[in-house]
Short mmCIF file of C-alpha atoms and ligand atoms in Angstrom, two decimals:
data_model
loop_
_atom_site.label_atom_id
_atom_site.label_comp_id
_atom_site.label_asym_id
_atom_site.label_seq_id
_atom_site.Cartn_x
_atom_site.Cartn_y
_atom_site.Cartn_z
CA MET A 1 0.07 -0.06 0.14
CA ALA A 2 1.38 3.48 -0.89
CA ASP A 3 2.06 6.20 1.85
CA PHE A 4 -1.31 7.61 2.72
CA LEU A 5 -0.50 11.51 3.43
CA TYR A 6 -2.56 14.02 5.74
CA ARG A 7 -2.31 17.80 4.83
CA SER A 8 -3.27 20.85 7.17
CA THR A 9 -6.49 22.87 6.53
CA ARG A 10 -4.41 25.94 6.37
CA GLY A 11 -1.78 24.92 3.81
CA GLN A 12 1.25 25.67 5.63
CA ALA A 13 2.58 22.62 7.55
CA SER A 14 4.23 19.62 6.38
CA GLU A 15 2.21 16.57 5.12
CA LEU A 16 2.14 13.61 7.58
CA ASP A 17 1.30 10.10 7.66
CA PHE A 18 -1.51 8.91 10.01
CA LEU A 19 0.69 8.47 12.86
CA GLY A 20 2.36 11.89 12.54
CA ALA A 21 -1.39 13.31 12.12
CA ALA A 22 -2.37 11.57 15.17
CA THR A 23 0.34 12.39 17.36
CA ALA A 24 0.81 15.97 16.06
CA GLY A 25 -3.08 16.73 16.92
CA LEU A 26 -3.17 20.48 15.56
CA ALA A 27 -0.94 21.08 13.08
CA THR A 28 1.98 23.78 13.30
CA ASP A 29 0.14 26.39 11.23
CA GLY A 30 -2.59 26.27 13.27
CA GLY A 31 -4.81 24.03 10.91
CA LEU A 32 -6.44 20.53 11.12
CA TYR A 33 -5.28 17.45 9.54
CA LEU A 34 -7.45 15.83 6.33
CA PRO A 35 -6.45 13.22 4.21
CA LYS A 36 -5.17 14.40 0.96
CA THR A 37 -7.59 12.15 -0.70
CA TRP A 38 -10.65 10.08 0.17
CA PRO A 39 -10.29 6.21 0.12
CA GLN A 40 -13.19 5.09 -1.89
CA PHE A 41 -15.27 2.05 -1.39
CA SER A 42 -17.84 0.63 -4.06
CA PRO A 43 -21.44 -0.15 -3.57
CA ALA A 44 -20.12 -4.03 -3.87
CA GLN A 45 -17.74 -4.00 -1.06
CA ILE A 46 -20.18 -1.89 1.06
CA GLY A 47 -22.77 -4.13 0.52
CA SER A 48 -20.47 -7.20 1.31
CA TRP A 49 -20.39 -6.19 4.92
CA GLN A 50 -24.11 -6.47 5.43
CA SER A 51 -23.47 -9.08 8.18
CA ALA A 52 -19.57 -8.36 9.04
CA PRO A 53 -18.96 -7.71 12.71
CA TYR A 54 -18.20 -4.20 13.52
CA HIS A 55 -14.60 -5.06 14.36
CA ALA A 56 -13.99 -6.46 10.72
CA ILE A 57 -15.75 -3.43 9.14
CA ALA A 58 -13.68 -1.03 11.18
CA GLU A 59 -10.54 -2.63 9.89
CA GLN A 60 -11.54 -2.35 6.29
CA VAL A 61 -12.63 1.20 6.63
CA LEU A 62 -9.53 2.25 8.72
CA GLU A 63 -6.78 0.39 6.77
CA PRO A 64 -6.66 2.69 3.48
CA LEU A 65 -6.68 5.64 5.81
CA VAL A 66 -3.90 4.36 8.06
CA GLY A 67 -1.95 3.26 4.99
CA ASP A 68 1.79 2.20 5.75
CA ALA A 69 1.94 4.00 8.86
CA MET A 70 1.63 0.85 10.95
CA PRO A 71 1.21 -2.91 9.99
CA VAL A 72 -2.21 -3.93 9.62
CA ALA A 73 -1.66 -6.49 12.57
CA VAL A 74 -1.01 -3.70 14.81
CA LEU A 75 -4.02 -1.82 13.61
CA GLU A 76 -6.21 -4.63 14.16
CA ARG A 77 -4.71 -5.00 17.82
CA CYS A 78 -5.44 -0.99 18.27
CA ILE A 79 -9.05 -1.60 17.06
CA SER A 80 -9.44 -4.64 19.19
CA GLN A 81 -8.10 -3.04 22.26
CA GLY A 82 -9.94 0.30 21.56
CA LEU A 83 -13.20 -1.70 21.67
CA ALA A 84 -12.39 -4.35 24.26
CA ARG A 85 -14.58 -2.91 27.10
CA PHE A 86 -17.62 -2.03 25.22
CA ALA A 87 -20.62 -3.86 26.94
CA ASP A 88 -22.58 -4.68 23.83
CA PRO A 89 -21.32 -7.17 21.20
CA ALA A 90 -22.65 -5.03 18.40
CA ILE A 91 -20.68 -1.98 19.82
CA THR A 92 -23.10 0.44 18.54
CA PRO A 93 -26.48 -1.29 18.19
CA LEU A 94 -29.58 0.48 16.58
CA ARG A 95 -32.67 0.54 18.22
CA GLN A 96 -36.10 1.64 16.42
CA ILE A 97 -38.16 4.05 17.83
CA ASP A 98 -40.77 4.87 15.46
CA ASP A 99 -41.37 3.54 11.74
CA ARG A 100 -38.72 5.83 10.09
CA THR A 101 -36.18 6.60 13.36
CA TRP A 102 -33.58 4.55 14.90
CA LEU A 103 -31.24 5.66 17.64
CA LEU A 104 -27.83 4.74 17.17
CA GLU A 105 -26.40 3.83 20.58
CA LEU A 106 -23.10 5.07 21.08
CA PHE A 107 -22.99 4.54 24.88
CA HIS A 108 -22.07 0.99 25.66
CA GLY A 109 -18.44 2.07 26.13
CA PRO A 110 -16.56 2.01 29.58
CA THR A 111 -17.57 5.51 30.67
CA LEU A 112 -21.03 5.75 28.86
CA ALA A 113 -19.76 8.66 26.74
CA PHE A 114 -19.77 8.36 22.73
CA LYS A 115 -16.03 9.52 23.17
CA ASP A 116 -15.32 5.74 24.30
CA VAL A 117 -15.66 4.79 20.66
CA ALA A 118 -12.53 6.83 19.72
CA LEU A 119 -10.42 7.87 22.81
CA PRO A 120 -9.13 4.22 23.81
CA PHE A 121 -8.47 3.74 20.15
CA LEU A 122 -6.82 6.90 20.34
CA GLY A 123 -4.80 6.11 23.49
CA GLN A 124 -3.43 2.81 21.65
CA ILE A 125 -2.53 4.58 18.54
CA PHE A 126 -0.43 7.08 20.78
CA ASP A 127 1.25 4.50 22.67
CA TYR A 128 2.28 2.40 19.88
CA ALA A 129 3.58 5.70 17.77
CA LEU A 130 5.71 6.87 20.94
CA GLY A 131 7.00 3.48 21.44
CA LYS A 132 8.46 3.26 17.89
CA GLN A 133 9.91 6.61 18.33
CA GLN A 134 11.11 5.65 21.95
CA ARG A 135 9.18 8.94 23.42
CA ARG A 136 7.09 9.71 26.20
CA ALA A 137 4.22 12.16 25.87
CA THR A 138 2.21 14.10 28.27
CA ILE A 139 -1.62 14.21 27.79
CA VAL A 140 -2.97 17.54 29.44
CA GLY A 141 -6.88 18.25 29.33
CA ALA A 142 -9.30 20.39 31.16
CA THR A 143 -12.98 18.43 31.69
CA SER A 144 -16.33 19.34 32.97
CA GLY A 145 -16.82 15.50 32.88
CA ASP A 146 -17.36 13.63 29.47
CA THR A 147 -14.25 14.00 27.80
CA GLY A 148 -11.92 13.61 31.06
CA SER A 149 -13.52 10.16 31.93
CA ALA A 150 -13.08 8.83 28.39
CA ALA A 151 -9.49 10.20 28.04
CA ILE A 152 -8.56 8.57 31.34
CA ALA A 153 -10.28 5.22 30.57
CA GLY A 154 -8.57 5.27 26.96
CA CYS A 155 -4.99 6.01 28.35
CA ALA A 156 -4.86 4.36 31.48
CA GLY A 157 -2.20 1.86 31.61
CA CYS A 158 -0.45 3.04 28.25
CA ALA A 159 3.33 2.67 28.78
CA ASN A 160 4.43 5.87 27.04
CA LEU A 161 1.69 8.29 28.09
CA ASP A 162 1.18 10.23 31.20
CA VAL A 163 -2.36 11.77 31.71
CA PHE A 164 -3.29 14.78 33.77
CA ILE A 165 -6.48 15.93 33.95
CA LEU A 166 -8.05 19.11 35.49
CA TYR A 167 -11.70 19.33 36.60
CA PRO A 168 -13.38 22.32 38.39
CA HIS A 169 -14.00 20.82 42.11
CA GLY A 170 -17.70 19.80 42.59
CA GLY A 171 -18.45 20.50 38.89
CA PRO A 172 -18.68 16.83 37.31
CA SER A 173 -21.32 14.46 38.56
CA ALA A 174 -20.57 11.95 41.49
CA ILE A 175 -20.21 9.24 38.85
CA GLN A 176 -18.05 11.35 36.42
CA ARG A 177 -16.00 12.07 39.45
CA ARG A 178 -15.44 8.47 40.48
CA GLN A 179 -14.93 7.31 36.84
CA MET A 180 -12.06 9.93 37.01
CA THR A 181 -10.79 9.58 40.40
CA ALA A 182 -11.08 5.64 41.04
CA VAL A 183 -8.77 4.71 38.13
CA ALA A 184 -5.65 2.84 39.92
CA ALA A 185 -3.25 3.13 36.83
CA PRO A 186 0.18 4.75 37.85
CA ASN A 187 0.16 7.01 34.47
CA VAL A 188 -3.19 8.69 35.55
CA HIS A 189 -3.42 11.94 37.69
CA VAL A 190 -6.57 13.79 38.30
CA ILE A 191 -6.56 17.36 39.76
CA ALA A 192 -9.53 18.81 41.29
CA VAL A 193 -9.32 22.80 40.85
CA GLU A 194 -10.88 25.08 43.30
CA GLY A 195 -12.27 27.30 40.34
CA SER A 196 -14.32 26.92 37.13
CA PHE A 197 -14.03 24.85 33.97
CA ASP A 198 -12.72 28.02 32.52
CA GLU A 199 -10.02 28.51 35.00
CA CYS A 200 -8.96 24.60 34.54
CA GLN A 201 -8.63 25.41 30.93
CA ALA A 202 -6.49 28.42 31.40
CA ILE A 203 -4.05 26.51 33.05
CA VAL A 204 -4.10 23.72 30.34
CA LYS A 205 -3.67 26.66 27.80
CA ALA A 206 -0.59 28.43 29.75
CA LEU A 207 0.89 25.09 29.88
CA PHE A 208 0.53 24.72 26.05
CA ASN A 209 1.70 28.35 25.63
CA ASP A 210 4.93 27.85 27.45
CA PRO A 211 7.38 26.51 24.56
CA GLN A 212 9.92 25.17 27.00
CA GLN A 213 7.46 23.02 29.33
CA ARG A 214 5.49 21.91 25.99
CA ALA A 215 8.62 20.49 24.51
CA ALA A 216 10.06 19.43 28.14
CA LEU A 217 7.11 17.36 28.76
CA ASN A 218 6.26 16.68 25.12
CA LEU A 219 2.67 17.95 25.86
CA THR A 220 -0.17 16.78 23.82
CA ALA A 221 -4.02 17.11 23.50
CA VAL A 222 -6.52 14.59 22.57
CA ASN A 223 -9.55 16.81 21.92
CA SER A 224 -11.89 16.29 19.06
CA ILE A 225 -9.82 17.93 16.62
CA ASN A 226 -7.47 14.90 16.46
CA TRP A 227 -7.83 12.96 13.09
CA ALA A 228 -7.45 9.61 14.50
CA ARG A 229 -10.65 10.41 16.68
CA ILE A 230 -12.51 11.39 13.74
CA ALA A 231 -11.43 8.24 11.69
CA ALA A 232 -12.59 5.93 14.53
CA GLN A 233 -16.09 7.69 14.29
CA ILE A 234 -16.20 7.33 10.67
CA VAL A 235 -16.62 3.31 11.18
CA TYR A 236 -19.99 3.49 12.64
CA TYR A 237 -21.60 5.40 9.87
CA PHE A 238 -20.67 2.43 7.68
CA VAL A 239 -21.78 -0.03 10.31
CA ALA A 240 -25.22 1.58 10.83
CA ALA A 241 -25.76 2.14 7.36
CA VAL A 242 -25.21 -1.36 6.29
CA ARG A 243 -27.50 -2.61 8.82
CA LEU A 244 -30.37 -0.35 7.50
CA GLY A 245 -29.57 -1.90 4.01
CA ALA A 246 -26.94 0.35 2.37
CA PRO A 247 -25.88 0.45 -0.47
CA ALA A 248 -29.52 -0.10 -1.75
CA VAL A 249 -30.78 2.38 0.89
CA ALA A 250 -29.47 5.93 1.73
CA PRO A 251 -30.02 6.58 5.33
CA SER A 252 -29.97 10.33 6.90
CA PHE A 253 -28.07 10.98 9.96
CA VAL A 254 -29.12 13.45 12.71
CA VAL A 255 -26.32 14.13 14.86
CA PRO A 256 -26.21 16.13 18.21
CA THR A 257 -23.54 18.64 17.40
CA GLY A 258 -21.12 20.48 19.44
CA ASN A 259 -17.75 20.80 17.85
CA PHE A 260 -18.86 19.21 14.51
CA GLY A 261 -16.41 16.11 15.05
CA ASN A 262 -19.18 13.48 15.05
CA ILE A 263 -21.11 14.97 12.12
CA PHE A 264 -17.69 15.59 10.01
CA ALA A 265 -17.13 11.88 10.67
CA GLY A 266 -20.44 11.05 8.76
CA PHE A 267 -19.34 13.59 5.97
CA ALA A 268 -16.00 11.53 5.57
CA ALA A 269 -18.01 8.46 5.64
CA LEU A 270 -19.90 10.00 2.63
CA GLN A 271 -16.79 11.20 1.01
CA MET A 272 -15.37 7.51 1.02
CA GLY A 273 -18.75 6.38 -0.83
CA LEU A 274 -21.15 5.67 1.81
CA PRO A 275 -24.74 6.79 0.30
CA ILE A 276 -25.99 8.97 3.05
CA ALA A 277 -29.09 11.11 1.97
CA LYS A 278 -28.57 14.18 4.32
CA LEU A 279 -26.51 14.72 7.39
CA ALA A 280 -28.56 16.94 9.81
CA ALA A 281 -26.78 18.81 12.70
CA ALA A 282 -28.72 19.09 15.57
CA THR A 283 -27.78 22.15 17.95
CA ASN A 284 -29.03 23.32 21.28
CA ARG A 285 -29.60 26.84 21.80
CA ASN A 286 -26.09 27.37 21.01
CA ASP A 287 -26.74 27.35 17.36
CA ALA A 288 -23.86 28.26 15.79
CA VAL A 289 -23.73 25.39 13.49
CA HIS A 290 -27.22 25.85 12.61
CA ARG A 291 -26.56 29.32 11.78
CA PHE A 292 -23.98 28.46 9.51
CA MET A 293 -25.97 25.86 7.69
CA SER A 294 -28.77 28.52 7.25
CA GLN A 295 -26.80 31.44 6.51
CA GLY A 296 -23.19 30.60 5.74
CA VAL A 297 -21.92 32.75 8.96
CA ILE A 298 -21.36 32.17 12.39
CA ALA A 299 -20.62 35.50 13.95
CA PRO A 300 -19.92 33.89 17.21
CA GLN A 301 -22.13 34.78 20.00
CA PRO A 302 -21.79 34.23 24.09
CA MET A 303 -22.12 30.51 25.26
CA GLN A 304 -25.31 29.80 27.10
CA ALA A 305 -25.80 26.84 29.43
CA SER A 306 -28.16 24.29 28.31
CA LEU A 307 -29.28 20.89 29.41
CA SER A 308 -26.90 19.31 26.82
CA PRO A 309 -23.50 20.81 28.31
CA SER A 310 -21.45 18.54 25.78
CA MET A 311 -22.93 20.55 22.97
CA ASP A 312 -22.55 24.07 24.62
CA ILE A 313 -20.00 25.37 21.88
CA GLN A 314 -20.00 28.55 19.86
CA VAL A 315 -17.09 27.90 17.91
CA PRO A 316 -17.10 24.47 16.53
CA SER A 317 -13.57 23.68 15.82
CA ASN A 318 -14.15 20.69 13.24
CA LEU A 319 -16.20 23.32 10.82
CA GLU A 320 -12.67 23.92 9.80
CA ARG A 321 -12.30 20.73 7.93
CA LEU A 322 -15.48 21.40 5.99
CA LEU A 323 -14.54 24.98 5.08
CA PHE A 324 -11.39 23.66 3.53
CA LEU A 325 -13.47 21.22 1.30
CA LEU A 326 -16.14 23.86 0.86
CA THR A 327 -13.71 26.57 -0.62
CA GLY A 328 -11.54 24.22 -2.91
CA GLY A 329 -8.98 23.39 -0.48
CA GLY A 330 -5.76 25.60 -1.01
CA GLY A 331 -5.48 26.55 2.78
CA ALA A 332 -5.58 30.32 1.63
CA ALA A 333 -9.26 30.72 2.01
CA VAL A 334 -9.49 28.93 5.38
CA ARG A 335 -6.69 31.19 6.67
CA ASP A 336 -8.91 34.28 5.68
CA ILE A 337 -12.10 32.89 7.00
CA MET A 338 -10.46 31.94 10.16
CA ALA A 339 -8.91 35.26 10.50
CA ALA A 340 -12.20 37.28 10.05
CA ARG A 341 -13.42 35.61 13.27
CA ASP A 342 -17.22 35.84 12.21
CA LEU A 343 -16.75 32.59 9.93
CA ARG A 344 -18.55 33.61 6.93
CA VAL A 345 -18.30 31.68 3.39
CA SER A 346 -19.82 32.54 -0.03
CA GLN A 347 -23.31 31.72 -1.01
CA GLN A 348 -21.85 29.34 -3.48
CA ALA A 349 -20.07 27.57 -0.56
CA LEU A 350 -23.21 27.46 1.36
CA GLY A 351 -25.10 26.05 -1.60
CA LYS A 352 -22.35 23.13 -1.44
CA ALA A 353 -22.62 22.54 1.86
CA ARG A 354 -26.56 22.50 1.80
CA GLN A 355 -26.23 19.51 -0.70
CA TYR A 356 -25.20 17.37 2.04
CA PHE A 357 -26.27 18.99 5.27
CA THR A 358 -29.19 20.39 6.94
CA SER A 359 -29.92 21.53 10.47
CA ALA A 360 -32.15 22.38 13.34
CA ALA A 361 -31.57 24.14 16.52
CA VAL A 362 -33.79 22.97 19.76
CA ASP A 363 -34.49 24.62 22.87
CA ASP A 364 -34.18 23.11 26.33
CA ALA A 365 -38.35 23.05 26.49
CA GLN A 366 -38.36 21.00 23.33
CA THR A 367 -35.47 18.67 24.62
CA LEU A 368 -37.86 18.06 27.69
CA GLN A 369 -40.85 17.40 26.22
CA THR A 370 -39.05 15.09 23.51
CA MET A 371 -37.99 13.11 26.53
CA ARG A 372 -41.17 13.17 27.99
CA ALA A 373 -43.06 12.05 24.61
CA THR A 374 -40.59 9.37 23.85
CA TYR A 375 -40.52 7.77 27.23
CA ALA A 376 -44.38 7.65 27.12
CA ALA A 377 -44.24 6.24 23.54
CA THR A 378 -41.46 3.51 23.92
CA GLY A 379 -40.25 3.38 27.51
CA ILE A 380 -36.88 4.67 26.46
CA ILE A 381 -35.24 7.29 28.58
CA LEU A 382 -33.61 10.02 26.31
CA ASP A 383 -30.30 11.75 27.86
CA PRO A 384 -30.97 15.39 26.88
CA HIS A 385 -28.08 15.40 23.85
CA THR A 386 -29.76 12.44 22.27
CA ALA A 387 -33.19 14.14 22.88
CA VAL A 388 -31.69 17.09 20.85
CA GLY A 389 -31.32 14.84 18.03
CA VAL A 390 -34.48 13.12 18.27
CA ALA A 391 -36.28 16.53 18.46
CA ALA A 392 -34.43 17.98 15.44
CA ALA A 393 -35.25 14.61 13.41
CA HIS A 394 -38.97 15.12 13.90
CA GLU A 395 -38.65 18.87 13.16
CA ILE A 396 -36.87 18.09 9.65
CA VAL A 397 -39.17 15.44 8.69
CA ALA A 398 -42.22 17.22 9.37
CA SER A 399 -40.56 20.40 7.30
CA ALA A 400 -40.34 20.54 3.84
CA ALA A 401 -37.13 18.55 3.91
CA VAL A 402 -38.98 15.05 3.91
CA ASP A 403 -38.40 14.11 0.41
CA GLU A 404 -34.73 14.91 0.70
CA LEU A 405 -34.47 12.69 3.53
C1 PLP B 501 -19.15 15.32 22.96
C2 PLP B 501 -20.67 15.17 22.89
C3 PLP B 501 -21.20 15.84 21.90
C4 PLP B 501 -20.85 16.62 20.68
O1 PLP B 501 -19.84 15.95 19.55
P1 PLP B 501 -19.25 16.69 18.73
O2 PLP B 501 -18.19 15.62 17.97
O3 PLP B 501 -18.24 17.68 19.50
O4 PLP B 501 -20.02 17.62 17.76
C5 PLP B 501 -22.63 15.52 21.82
N1 PLP B 501 -23.19 14.75 22.86
C6 PLP B 501 -22.65 13.99 23.57
C7 PLP B 501 -23.16 13.15 24.67
C8 PLP B 501 -21.28 14.38 23.71
O5 PLP B 501 -20.46 13.78 24.61
#
């Protein structure tokens, strides 16, 4: 297999292979890594996965994205270790809630957060890459709950990684606090800060902004701009679609969206040949992505706390990957858009985005109403993030977009 390379969305960093892009996280020019070309799967190949287990589909989807960066046997080991602690043999089972809506359950991992689908895989990839280079790295992160627990579960016991997670004292729920503080691995360090999440974040940023510290500790982040996380998430779009009858059927996916990472993985699957009718971004009242998909401009506004805190984001970092693809892909256009801060694209680029994407914003009252109605109709208790997705799905189906879906 030829070397498979990744380039930065800002066009000024060197191209890297899969392991390089994964361990770098952010590119040196401030951009995010994207494959130079998209691997392609034919309808026949996709059809042949209909009854294949999750692991087998993951290997097929990830192999061309990894290219020569590591041997297939190592990739297989990273996948199986990454999924080892999932409680459901289907990994991401589908559950039907009405005649045209299914829930894609992404919560069967060790910390019950959907980040578990990618973070343990990322931990394995890091550990392998660092071992090969005979280096150690230090992961530092601030968390209000979800990402910290999943990062710890993913990296606990990795030989070449130290993990430091800061959280606001009294902030996370009791379960999430225990998920973080009751891990006995010697490479995991959890610090309760007497302060807010923003103050935790400020400490982490200060560490990253100190070049000496950064180099001495080989600091790295595992947030959702990391390409290896997106790559791991591409897999369940293929798995879900083939279970629903792809390639003969082209499902739509409604994705509760914060940093635009999960839904971008769906867009990547589409670029790789998976038939998807529409990708719908569901936001809470922090509706940056909805504004972008409706008007082509974000013009960031102050963040407002909602019932779905993992989606309380005003500048979705992974949108930059889509901007790169919409603007023709040299990097200069992305640099201009990001420098302008209001994140505005041309009507032509917006038109392109709307061929693939639609969106809806859901407020807290609708979220609660959807949780109540879904429980009454099915006995299923939705978490508020999922409820935003279900409410958006109903809204989009009820609107003129029905035929498109
Ligand atoms: C992280 C998270 C999200 C947001 O996902 P993005 O990839 O950032 O768009 C949504 N819901 C839950 C429950 C999450 O943990």
